[in-house]
Amino acid sequence: MTRNNDPALLVLASLADGDKHGYAMIEDIERFYGARLGPGTLYGAITRLEESGWIAPVQSDDRRQPYTLTALGRKSLEAELVKLNELIRTASRRLKQA
Amino acid sequence: MRSILRYVVRIYPRQWRDRYQRELHALLEDIPPTWRTVFDVTKGAIAMQIHSGSLLSIGGVLLGVTLLAGLLISQTGRADYRSEAVILPDWPRLNAEAASVLSRDSLANIILHNNLYKEDRAKASLEDLALRLRSSVLLIATPAGDSSRGPLRIRVSDRDPAQAQRASAAIAQRFVNANAASLIEQANLPVRPDRPPFGIALRIALAIGVLAGILFAVVQAFHIWKPVALLGLAGAVLGAAAASALPRSFDGLSVVSCRTTDPAAVRNLIALTTAPEELTALVQRFHLFPGDSRPEQRLVQSLNIHPYPRPRGNPATRTGNGSYDITIQFRYSDQNTAQLVTEAIGARLTEADNQQRAGIASEMVAPVFVHAATQAPRGSIGLIAGLVLGIVSGGLLGYRRSLA
């Protein structure tokens, strides 16, 4: 469902170590991936992920809304990472052989 | 910049904003506002409109409707049949005869002899029908090496193909009878009407559909249906009313050619024709400017008689170098009066008595044309202008309210 450069995958990866609100996700993604998502792009990804049931809003009194990874989202992220790992292994092996 | 971002957020679909607007605003307060952010939020809003299907459905329906309208217009809209006769003119003679062949009397005669506008003759005067026929005639010169020596196409457009053929044939025959031309091709009987091409109609419809889709998407996004609809309607009504209430005016135009090289003689002829007693006679004869305390002065203001030198001579009058054309332009609120006064002034300029006193010969070389003056607002222009102004002001008002 996601592509490796998909903002949705970056959001899932960001939420993998704990709940975060939008601004925290942008900062976190910039730290571990080097790309800064715009607010429109981030909320496009959040909308799709929430519709798929992969993330859910967390009850909060803060004006900033935190999100959490659901069990379904965690399984999907794991499946996506397996595919990515396979892709990385295959590409690396072929590069060495060439 | 932050205020721009707040406006842009409103482009998101309503349902989406109900759920996410508060937290998106909170995020936008945390990050520095830049043009890149504005672009990113705009892109996200458009993507969400497409994702929710509202923009697509509105655009799709409008596109379908306008394409259908374009198809209908191109296939069933008013279409005239064009018939053409081709003559080879004796150009100097044709120029001299054109005024007479295309005069109202001549065209009225053609209408009667060829039984044209049979149904309309009960409703409109013969003079009006002659004017209608004149406006449907187009003389198209075809250059053949020497630009003035080619054949001339006489094209008549009409809803009835047989009527178009009879009219173009009759006008061509008049030129032939006056020894002004020989007939090259008989007037054809048009088989197909001259409709706007299907491709052009479709392209126009496509452009209108896309623009209307964008307009409606914006209107829907900002929920400004009511002010846009109400002010658009009010603007259309007011625009149409204003256009119909404003006085219209018509220009009568004609040309008189003088056989002289002496500009003073031409000026003398014009002065004789526009002498105060002549103007008074015109005012009384045509009851010009009723209710005005100084009608003669108004007549002078509305009348423009101007001589133009023709250094190469005038082929219509077979004069050598240095002849003069005098253009007569008279603007008036009534179409027929505009024409009659222009005609009367032209006749006065060419009267033997005046010519004798001015010492030069002159004759009318162009029939009187009458057209609506440029400043006259047409009903449809007023309606469209009012509609556009109403929609724009309704959009702005609704937008301001939606922000408040």
Coordinates of C-alpha atoms in Angstrom, one line a residue:
Chain A
M1 CA 0.0 0.0 0.0
T2 CA 2.9 2.4 0.6
R3 CA 6.0 3.1 -1.4
N4 CA 9.4 3.5 0.1
N5 CA 9.4 7.2 -0.5
D6 CA 5.8 7.6 0.5
P7 CA 5.2 10.2 3.3
A8 CA 2.8 7.7 4.8
L9 CA 5.7 5.2 5.4
L10 CA 7.7 8.0 7.0
V11 CA 4.8 8.8 9.3
L12 CA 4.5 5.1 10.2
A13 CA 8.2 5.0 10.9
S14 CA 8.0 8.1 13.0
L15 CA 5.2 6.7 15.2
A16 CA 6.9 3.4 15.6
D17 CA 8.7 4.5 18.8
G18 CA 5.8 6.4 20.3
D19 CA 2.9 8.8 19.9
K20 CA 3.6 12.1 18.3
H21 CA 1.7 15.2 17.1
G22 CA 2.2 16.7 13.6
Y23 CA 5.1 19.1 14.4
A24 CA 7.0 16.4 16.3
M25 CA 6.6 14.0 13.4
I26 CA 8.0 16.7 11.0
E27 CA 11.0 17.2 13.2
D28 CA 11.5 13.5 13.8
I29 CA 11.3 12.6 10.1
E30 CA 13.8 15.4 9.2
R31 CA 16.2 13.9 11.9
F32 CA 16.1 10.3 10.8
Y33 CA 15.4 10.7 7.0
G34 CA 16.8 14.2 6.1
A35 CA 13.5 15.4 4.4
R36 CA 11.2 17.9 5.9
L37 CA 7.6 17.2 5.1
G38 CA 5.3 20.2 4.5
P39 CA 2.1 20.5 6.6
G40 CA -0.1 19.8 3.5
T41 CA 1.9 16.6 2.7
L42 CA 1.9 15.5 6.3
Y43 CA -1.9 15.8 6.7
G44 CA -2.5 14.2 3.4
A45 CA -0.6 11.1 4.7
I46 CA -2.3 11.3 8.1
T47 CA -5.7 11.4 6.5
R48 CA -5.0 8.3 4.4
L49 CA -3.4 6.4 7.3
E50 CA -6.3 7.1 9.6
E51 CA -8.9 6.1 6.9
S52 CA -7.0 2.8 6.6
G53 CA -7.0 2.3 10.3
W54 CA -3.2 2.2 10.6
I55 CA -3.0 5.2 12.9
A56 CA -5.5 6.7 15.4
P57 CA -5.7 10.1 17.2
V58 CA -4.9 10.0 20.9
Q59 CA -7.0 11.7 23.5
S60 CA -5.2 14.9 24.5
D61 CA -5.9 18.3 26.1
D62 CA -3.2 19.9 24.0
R63 CA -4.2 22.0 21.0
R64 CA -1.8 19.8 19.0
Q65 CA -3.3 16.4 18.2
P66 CA -1.0 13.4 18.8
Y67 CA -1.4 10.2 16.9
T68 CA -0.5 6.5 17.7
L69 CA 0.3 3.5 15.6
T70 CA -2.5 0.9 15.7
A71 CA -1.9 -2.8 15.8
L72 CA -2.9 -3.0 12.1
G73 CA -0.5 -0.2 11.3
R74 CA 2.3 -1.9 13.2
K75 CA 1.8 -5.1 11.2
S76 CA 1.6 -3.2 7.9
L77 CA 4.8 -1.3 8.8
E78 CA 6.6 -4.6 9.6
A79 CA 5.4 -6.1 6.3
E80 CA 6.5 -3.0 4.4
L81 CA 9.9 -3.2 6.1
V82 CA 10.4 -6.9 5.1
K83 CA 9.7 -5.9 1.5
L84 CA 12.1 -3.0 1.8
N85 CA 14.8 -5.2 3.4
E86 CA 14.4 -7.7 0.5
L87 CA 14.7 -4.9 -2.0
I88 CA 17.9 -3.5 -0.3
R89 CA 19.5 -7.0 -0.1
T90 CA 18.7 -7.8 -3.7
A91 CA 19.9 -4.4 -5.0
S92 CA 23.1 -4.6 -2.9
R93 CA 23.9 -8.1 -4.1
R94 CA 23.4 -7.1 -7.7
L95 CA 25.6 -4.0 -7.4
K96 CA 28.4 -6.2 -6.0
Q97 CA 28.1 -8.7 -8.8
A98 CA 28.1 -6.0 -11.5
Chain B
M1 CA 1.7 35.1 5.3
R2 CA -0.1 33.4 8.1
S3 CA -3.4 35.0 7.0
I4 CA -2.8 33.6 3.5
L5 CA -2.3 30.2 5.0
R6 CA -5.6 30.5 6.9
Y7 CA -7.3 31.3 3.6
V8 CA -5.7 28.4 1.8
V9 CA -6.8 25.9 4.5
R10 CA -10.4 26.8 3.4
I11 CA -9.8 25.2 0.1
Y12 CA -9.9 21.8 1.8
P13 CA -13.3 20.0 1.5
R14 CA -15.7 20.9 4.3
Q15 CA -15.9 17.4 5.7
W16 CA -12.1 17.2 5.9
R17 CA -12.0 20.6 7.7
D18 CA -14.5 19.5 10.2
R19 CA -12.1 16.8 11.3
Y20 CA -8.6 18.2 10.8
Q21 CA -8.8 22.0 10.5
R22 CA -8.2 22.7 14.2
E23 CA -5.0 20.6 14.4
L24 CA -3.7 21.8 11.0
H25 CA -4.0 25.4 12.3
A26 CA -2.1 24.4 15.4
L27 CA 0.6 22.9 13.3
L28 CA 0.8 25.9 11.0
E29 CA 1.3 28.1 14.1
D30 CA 4.3 26.0 15.1
I31 CA 6.2 26.2 11.8
P32 CA 7.6 29.3 10.1
P33 CA 5.3 30.6 7.4
T34 CA 7.0 30.5 4.0
W35 CA 5.8 30.4 0.3
R36 CA 6.9 26.8 0.2
T37 CA 4.4 26.1 3.0
V38 CA 1.7 27.9 1.2
F39 CA 2.4 25.9 -1.9
D40 CA 2.5 22.7 0.0
V41 CA -0.9 23.4 1.8
T42 CA -2.5 24.4 -1.5
K43 CA -1.3 21.2 -3.1
G44 CA -2.6 19.2 -0.2
A45 CA -6.0 21.0 -0.4
I46 CA -6.4 20.3 -4.1
A47 CA -5.3 16.7 -3.6
M48 CA -7.9 16.3 -0.9
Q49 CA -10.6 17.9 -3.1
I50 CA -9.8 15.3 -5.7
H51 CA -9.6 12.6 -3.1
S52 CA -13.0 13.4 -1.8
G53 CA -14.4 13.5 -5.3
S54 CA -16.2 16.8 -5.0
L55 CA -14.1 18.7 -7.5
L56 CA -14.1 15.9 -9.9
S57 CA -17.8 15.4 -9.8
I58 CA -18.6 19.1 -10.2
G59 CA -16.0 19.5 -13.0
G60 CA -17.1 16.3 -14.7
V61 CA -20.8 17.2 -14.7
L62 CA -20.1 20.8 -15.9
L63 CA -17.7 19.5 -18.6
G64 CA -20.4 17.0 -19.8
V65 CA -23.1 19.7 -19.8
T66 CA -20.9 22.2 -21.7
L67 CA -19.7 19.6 -24.2
L68 CA -23.3 18.7 -24.8
A69 CA -24.2 22.4 -25.2
G70 CA -21.3 22.9 -27.6
L71 CA -22.5 19.9 -29.6
L72 CA -26.0 21.3 -29.8
I73 CA -24.9 24.8 -30.7
S74 CA -22.6 23.5 -33.5
Q75 CA -25.4 21.3 -34.9
T76 CA -28.6 23.0 -34.2
G77 CA -27.8 26.7 -33.7
R78 CA -28.9 29.4 -36.1
A79 CA -27.1 28.8 -39.4
D80 CA -27.1 30.9 -42.5
Y81 CA -26.8 29.7 -46.0
R82 CA -24.3 31.6 -48.1
S83 CA -24.8 32.0 -51.8
E84 CA -22.1 33.6 -54.0
A85 CA -22.2 35.0 -57.5
V86 CA -18.8 36.0 -59.1
I87 CA -18.6 39.0 -61.5
L88 CA -15.6 40.5 -63.3
P89 CA -16.1 44.2 -62.7
D90 CA -15.2 47.2 -64.8
W91 CA -13.9 48.7 -61.6
P92 CA -14.3 52.5 -62.2
R93 CA -17.8 51.9 -63.5
L94 CA -18.6 49.5 -60.7
N95 CA -17.5 52.0 -58.1
A96 CA -19.7 54.6 -59.7
E97 CA -22.7 52.3 -59.9
A98 CA -22.3 50.7 -56.4
A99 CA -24.2 53.4 -54.6
S100 CA -27.1 53.1 -57.0
V101 CA -27.2 49.2 -57.1
L102 CA -27.0 49.0 -53.3
S103 CA -29.3 51.9 -52.6
R104 CA -32.4 51.3 -50.5
D105 CA -34.7 51.8 -53.6
S106 CA -32.7 49.3 -55.6
L107 CA -32.7 46.7 -52.9
A108 CA -36.4 47.2 -52.2
N109 CA -37.0 46.7 -55.9
I110 CA -34.9 43.4 -55.8
I111 CA -37.0 42.3 -52.8
L112 CA -40.3 42.8 -54.6
H113 CA -39.2 41.4 -58.0
N114 CA -37.6 38.3 -56.5
N115 CA -40.3 37.8 -53.9
L116 CA -37.8 37.9 -51.0
Y117 CA -38.7 38.0 -47.3
K118 CA -42.3 37.0 -48.2
E119 CA -43.4 36.2 -44.6
D120 CA -41.6 39.3 -43.1
R121 CA -43.2 41.8 -45.5
A122 CA -46.4 41.8 -43.4
K123 CA -44.4 42.6 -40.2
A124 CA -41.7 45.0 -41.4
S125 CA -41.5 47.9 -43.8
L126 CA -39.9 47.5 -47.2
E127 CA -37.2 50.0 -46.1
D128 CA -36.3 47.9 -43.1
L129 CA -36.2 44.8 -45.2
A130 CA -33.9 46.6 -47.7
L131 CA -31.6 47.5 -44.8
R132 CA -31.7 43.9 -43.7
L133 CA -30.8 42.7 -47.2
R134 CA -28.0 45.3 -47.3
S135 CA -26.5 44.0 -44.1
S136 CA -26.5 40.5 -45.4
V137 CA -24.6 41.4 -48.6
L138 CA -20.9 41.1 -48.6
L139 CA -18.8 42.3 -51.6
I140 CA -15.4 40.5 -51.6
A141 CA -12.7 41.6 -54.0
T142 CA -10.4 38.9 -55.1
P143 CA -6.9 40.2 -56.0
A144 CA -5.5 38.9 -59.3
G145 CA -2.0 40.2 -59.7
D146 CA -3.1 43.8 -59.7
S147 CA -5.1 44.0 -56.5
S148 CA -7.9 46.1 -57.9
R149 CA -8.4 44.1 -61.1
G150 CA -9.6 40.8 -59.8
P151 CA -13.1 39.4 -59.8
L152 CA -15.7 40.3 -57.2
R153 CA -17.7 37.8 -55.2
I154 CA -21.2 38.9 -54.2
R155 CA -22.1 36.9 -51.1
V156 CA -25.5 36.9 -49.5
S157 CA -26.3 35.1 -46.2
D158 CA -29.8 34.0 -45.4
R159 CA -31.6 31.4 -43.4
D160 CA -33.3 30.3 -46.6
P161 CA -30.8 28.9 -49.2
A162 CA -33.1 29.6 -52.2
Q163 CA -33.6 33.2 -51.0
A164 CA -29.8 33.7 -50.5
Q165 CA -29.3 32.5 -54.1
R166 CA -32.1 34.7 -55.6
A167 CA -30.7 37.8 -53.8
S168 CA -27.0 37.2 -54.8
A169 CA -28.1 36.5 -58.4
A170 CA -30.3 39.6 -58.6
I171 CA -27.5 41.9 -57.2
A172 CA -25.0 40.5 -59.6
Q173 CA -27.4 40.9 -62.5
R174 CA -27.9 44.6 -61.6
F175 CA -24.2 45.2 -61.9
V176 CA -24.2 43.4 -65.3
N177 CA -27.2 45.4 -66.5
A178 CA -25.5 48.6 -65.6
N179 CA -22.5 47.5 -67.8
A180 CA -20.4 47.6 -64.6
A181 CA -19.4 43.9 -64.8
S182 CA -19.6 40.7 -66.6
L183 CA -20.9 37.5 -64.9
I184 CA -18.3 34.8 -64.3
E185 CA -20.2 32.4 -62.1
Q186 CA -23.9 32.1 -61.5
A187 CA -25.1 32.3 -57.9
N188 CA -24.9 28.9 -56.3
L189 CA -27.7 27.2 -54.3
P190 CA -26.0 26.4 -51.0
V191 CA -26.6 22.9 -49.8
R192 CA -25.1 23.1 -46.3
P193 CA -25.5 25.9 -43.8
D194 CA -22.5 27.8 -42.6
R195 CA -22.4 26.5 -39.0
P196 CA -19.6 27.0 -36.5
P197 CA -17.2 24.1 -36.9
F198 CA -17.8 21.2 -34.5
G199 CA -14.2 21.2 -33.3
I200 CA -14.2 24.9 -32.4
A201 CA -17.5 24.5 -30.6
L202 CA -16.1 21.5 -28.6
R203 CA -12.9 23.4 -27.7
I204 CA -14.9 26.4 -26.5
A205 CA -17.2 24.1 -24.5
L206 CA -14.2 22.4 -23.0
A207 CA -12.6 25.6 -21.9
I208 CA -15.9 26.9 -20.5
G209 CA -16.4 23.6 -18.6
V210 CA -12.9 23.7 -17.0
L211 CA -13.3 27.4 -16.0
A212 CA -16.8 26.8 -14.7
G213 CA -15.6 23.7 -12.8
I214 CA -12.8 25.8 -11.1
L215 CA -15.3 28.6 -10.3
F216 CA -17.8 26.2 -8.8
A217 CA -15.1 24.3 -6.8
V218 CA -14.0 27.6 -5.3
V219 CA -17.6 28.6 -4.6
Q220 CA -18.3 25.3 -3.0
A221 CA -15.1 25.3 -1.0
F222 CA -15.9 28.7 0.6
H223 CA -19.7 28.0 0.8
I224 CA -20.6 31.3 -0.9
W225 CA -23.4 30.0 -3.0
K226 CA -26.1 32.3 -1.7
P227 CA -24.3 35.7 -2.1
V228 CA -22.9 34.7 -5.5
A229 CA -26.3 33.5 -6.8
L230 CA -28.2 36.5 -5.4
L231 CA -25.8 39.2 -6.4
G232 CA -25.1 37.5 -9.8
L233 CA -28.9 37.6 -10.5
A234 CA -29.3 41.1 -9.2
G235 CA -26.3 42.3 -11.2
A236 CA -27.7 40.7 -14.4
V237 CA -31.1 42.3 -14.0
L238 CA -29.6 45.7 -13.1
G239 CA -27.1 45.5 -16.0
A240 CA -29.8 44.6 -18.5
A241 CA -32.0 47.4 -17.1
A242 CA -29.2 50.0 -17.3
A243 CA -28.3 49.0 -20.8
S244 CA -31.9 49.3 -22.0
A245 CA -32.5 52.6 -20.1
L246 CA -29.4 54.4 -21.5
P247 CA -30.1 56.2 -24.7
R248 CA -28.8 54.5 -27.9
S249 CA -27.5 56.3 -30.9
F250 CA -26.9 55.4 -34.5
D251 CA -24.3 56.7 -37.0
G252 CA -25.4 57.4 -40.5
L253 CA -22.4 57.3 -42.9
S254 CA -22.0 58.3 -46.5
V255 CA -19.4 59.6 -49.0
V256 CA -19.6 62.3 -51.6
S257 CA -16.8 62.6 -54.2
C258 CA -15.9 66.0 -55.7
R259 CA -14.3 66.6 -59.1
T260 CA -11.8 69.3 -58.1
T261 CA -8.2 69.9 -57.0
D262 CA -9.1 73.0 -55.1
P263 CA -9.6 72.5 -51.4
A264 CA -11.1 76.0 -51.0
A265 CA -13.9 75.0 -53.4
V266 CA -14.6 71.9 -51.3
R267 CA -14.7 73.9 -48.2
N268 CA -17.1 76.3 -49.9
L269 CA -19.4 73.5 -50.9
I270 CA -19.5 72.2 -47.3
A271 CA -20.1 75.7 -46.0
L272 CA -23.0 76.2 -48.3
T273 CA -24.5 72.9 -47.3
T274 CA -24.1 73.5 -43.6
A275 CA -25.2 77.2 -43.6
P276 CA -27.5 78.1 -40.7
E277 CA -30.6 78.3 -42.9
E278 CA -29.8 74.8 -44.2
L279 CA -29.5 73.4 -40.7
T280 CA -32.7 75.1 -39.7
A281 CA -34.4 73.6 -42.7
L282 CA -33.1 70.1 -41.8
V283 CA -34.3 70.5 -38.1
Q284 CA -37.7 71.5 -39.3
R285 CA -38.0 68.8 -42.0
F286 CA -37.0 65.9 -39.8
H287 CA -38.2 67.3 -36.4
L288 CA -34.7 66.9 -35.0
F289 CA -34.0 67.1 -31.3
P290 CA -37.5 67.8 -30.1
G291 CA -37.6 69.5 -26.7
D292 CA -34.2 70.9 -27.1
S293 CA -34.0 74.7 -27.0
R294 CA -31.2 74.9 -29.5
P295 CA -31.6 72.0 -31.9
E296 CA -29.4 73.6 -34.6
Q297 CA -26.5 73.6 -32.2
R298 CA -27.1 70.0 -31.3
L299 CA -27.3 69.2 -35.1
V300 CA -23.8 70.8 -35.6
Q301 CA -22.5 68.8 -32.6
S302 CA -23.8 65.5 -34.0
L303 CA -22.7 66.2 -37.6
N304 CA -19.2 65.5 -38.9
I305 CA -18.5 66.5 -42.5
H306 CA -14.9 66.1 -43.4
P307 CA -13.1 66.4 -46.8
Y308 CA -10.2 63.9 -47.6
P309 CA -7.9 64.5 -50.6
R310 CA -7.4 61.6 -52.9
P311 CA -4.1 62.3 -54.6
R312 CA -4.5 59.4 -57.0
G313 CA -7.9 60.5 -58.2
N314 CA -11.2 58.8 -57.8
P315 CA -12.0 55.9 -60.2
A316 CA -15.7 56.2 -59.3
T317 CA -15.9 59.7 -60.8
R318 CA -13.2 59.2 -63.4
T319 CA -11.4 62.3 -62.1
G320 CA -7.7 62.8 -62.4
N321 CA -5.3 63.5 -59.6
G322 CA -6.4 65.6 -56.7
S323 CA -10.1 64.8 -56.2
Y324 CA -11.7 65.0 -52.8
D325 CA -14.0 62.7 -50.9
I326 CA -16.4 64.2 -48.3
T327 CA -17.5 61.9 -45.6
I328 CA -20.8 62.6 -43.9
Q329 CA -21.4 61.2 -40.4
F330 CA -24.5 62.0 -38.5
R331 CA -25.3 60.5 -35.0
Y332 CA -28.8 60.4 -33.8
S333 CA -31.0 58.4 -31.4
D334 CA -33.3 57.1 -34.1
Q335 CA -32.0 54.8 -36.8
N336 CA -34.2 55.9 -39.6
T337 CA -33.7 59.6 -38.9
A338 CA -29.9 59.1 -38.8
Q339 CA -30.1 57.6 -42.3
L340 CA -32.6 60.1 -43.7
V341 CA -30.6 63.1 -42.5
T342 CA -27.3 61.7 -43.8
E343 CA -29.0 61.0 -47.1
A344 CA -30.4 64.5 -47.2
I345 CA -27.1 66.2 -46.5
G346 CA -25.5 64.0 -49.2
A347 CA -28.2 65.0 -51.7
R348 CA -27.7 68.7 -50.8
L349 CA -23.9 68.4 -51.4
T350 CA -24.6 67.0 -54.9
E351 CA -27.4 69.3 -55.8
A352 CA -26.8 71.3 -59.0
D353 CA -27.7 74.6 -57.3
N354 CA -25.0 74.2 -54.6
Q355 CA -22.5 72.9 -57.1
Q356 CA -23.0 75.9 -59.3
R357 CA -22.4 78.2 -56.4
A358 CA -19.3 76.3 -55.2
G359 CA -18.0 75.9 -58.7
I360 CA -17.3 72.1 -58.6
A361 CA -19.1 68.9 -59.5
S362 CA -19.8 66.3 -56.9
E363 CA -21.7 63.0 -56.6
M364 CA -22.5 60.4 -54.0
V365 CA -20.2 57.4 -54.3
A366 CA -21.3 55.3 -51.3
P367 CA -24.8 54.5 -50.1
V368 CA -25.8 55.5 -46.6
F369 CA -24.8 52.9 -44.1
V370 CA -26.3 53.1 -40.6
H371 CA -24.9 51.3 -37.6
A372 CA -25.2 51.5 -33.9
A373 CA -22.7 53.9 -32.5
T374 CA -19.9 52.4 -30.5
Q375 CA -20.9 53.9 -27.2
A376 CA -24.4 52.4 -27.4
P377 CA -24.7 49.7 -24.8
R378 CA -26.4 46.5 -26.0
G379 CA -28.8 44.7 -23.8
S380 CA -26.8 41.5 -23.8
I381 CA -23.5 43.3 -22.9
G382 CA -25.2 45.0 -20.0
L383 CA -26.6 41.6 -18.8
I384 CA -23.3 39.8 -19.0
A385 CA -21.4 42.7 -17.4
G386 CA -23.9 42.9 -14.6
L387 CA -23.8 39.1 -14.1
V388 CA -20.0 39.0 -14.0
L389 CA -19.8 42.0 -11.6
G390 CA -22.6 40.4 -9.4
I391 CA -20.8 37.1 -9.2
V392 CA -17.4 38.7 -8.4
S393 CA -18.9 41.0 -5.8
G394 CA -21.0 38.1 -4.4
G395 CA -17.9 36.0 -4.2
L396 CA -15.9 38.6 -2.4
L397 CA -18.7 39.4 0.0
G398 CA -19.3 35.7 0.7
Y399 CA -15.6 35.1 1.1
R400 CA -15.3 37.9 3.7
R401 CA -18.3 36.6 5.6
S402 CA -16.9 33.1 5.6
L403 CA -13.7 34.4 7.1
A404 CA -15.4 36.4 9.8

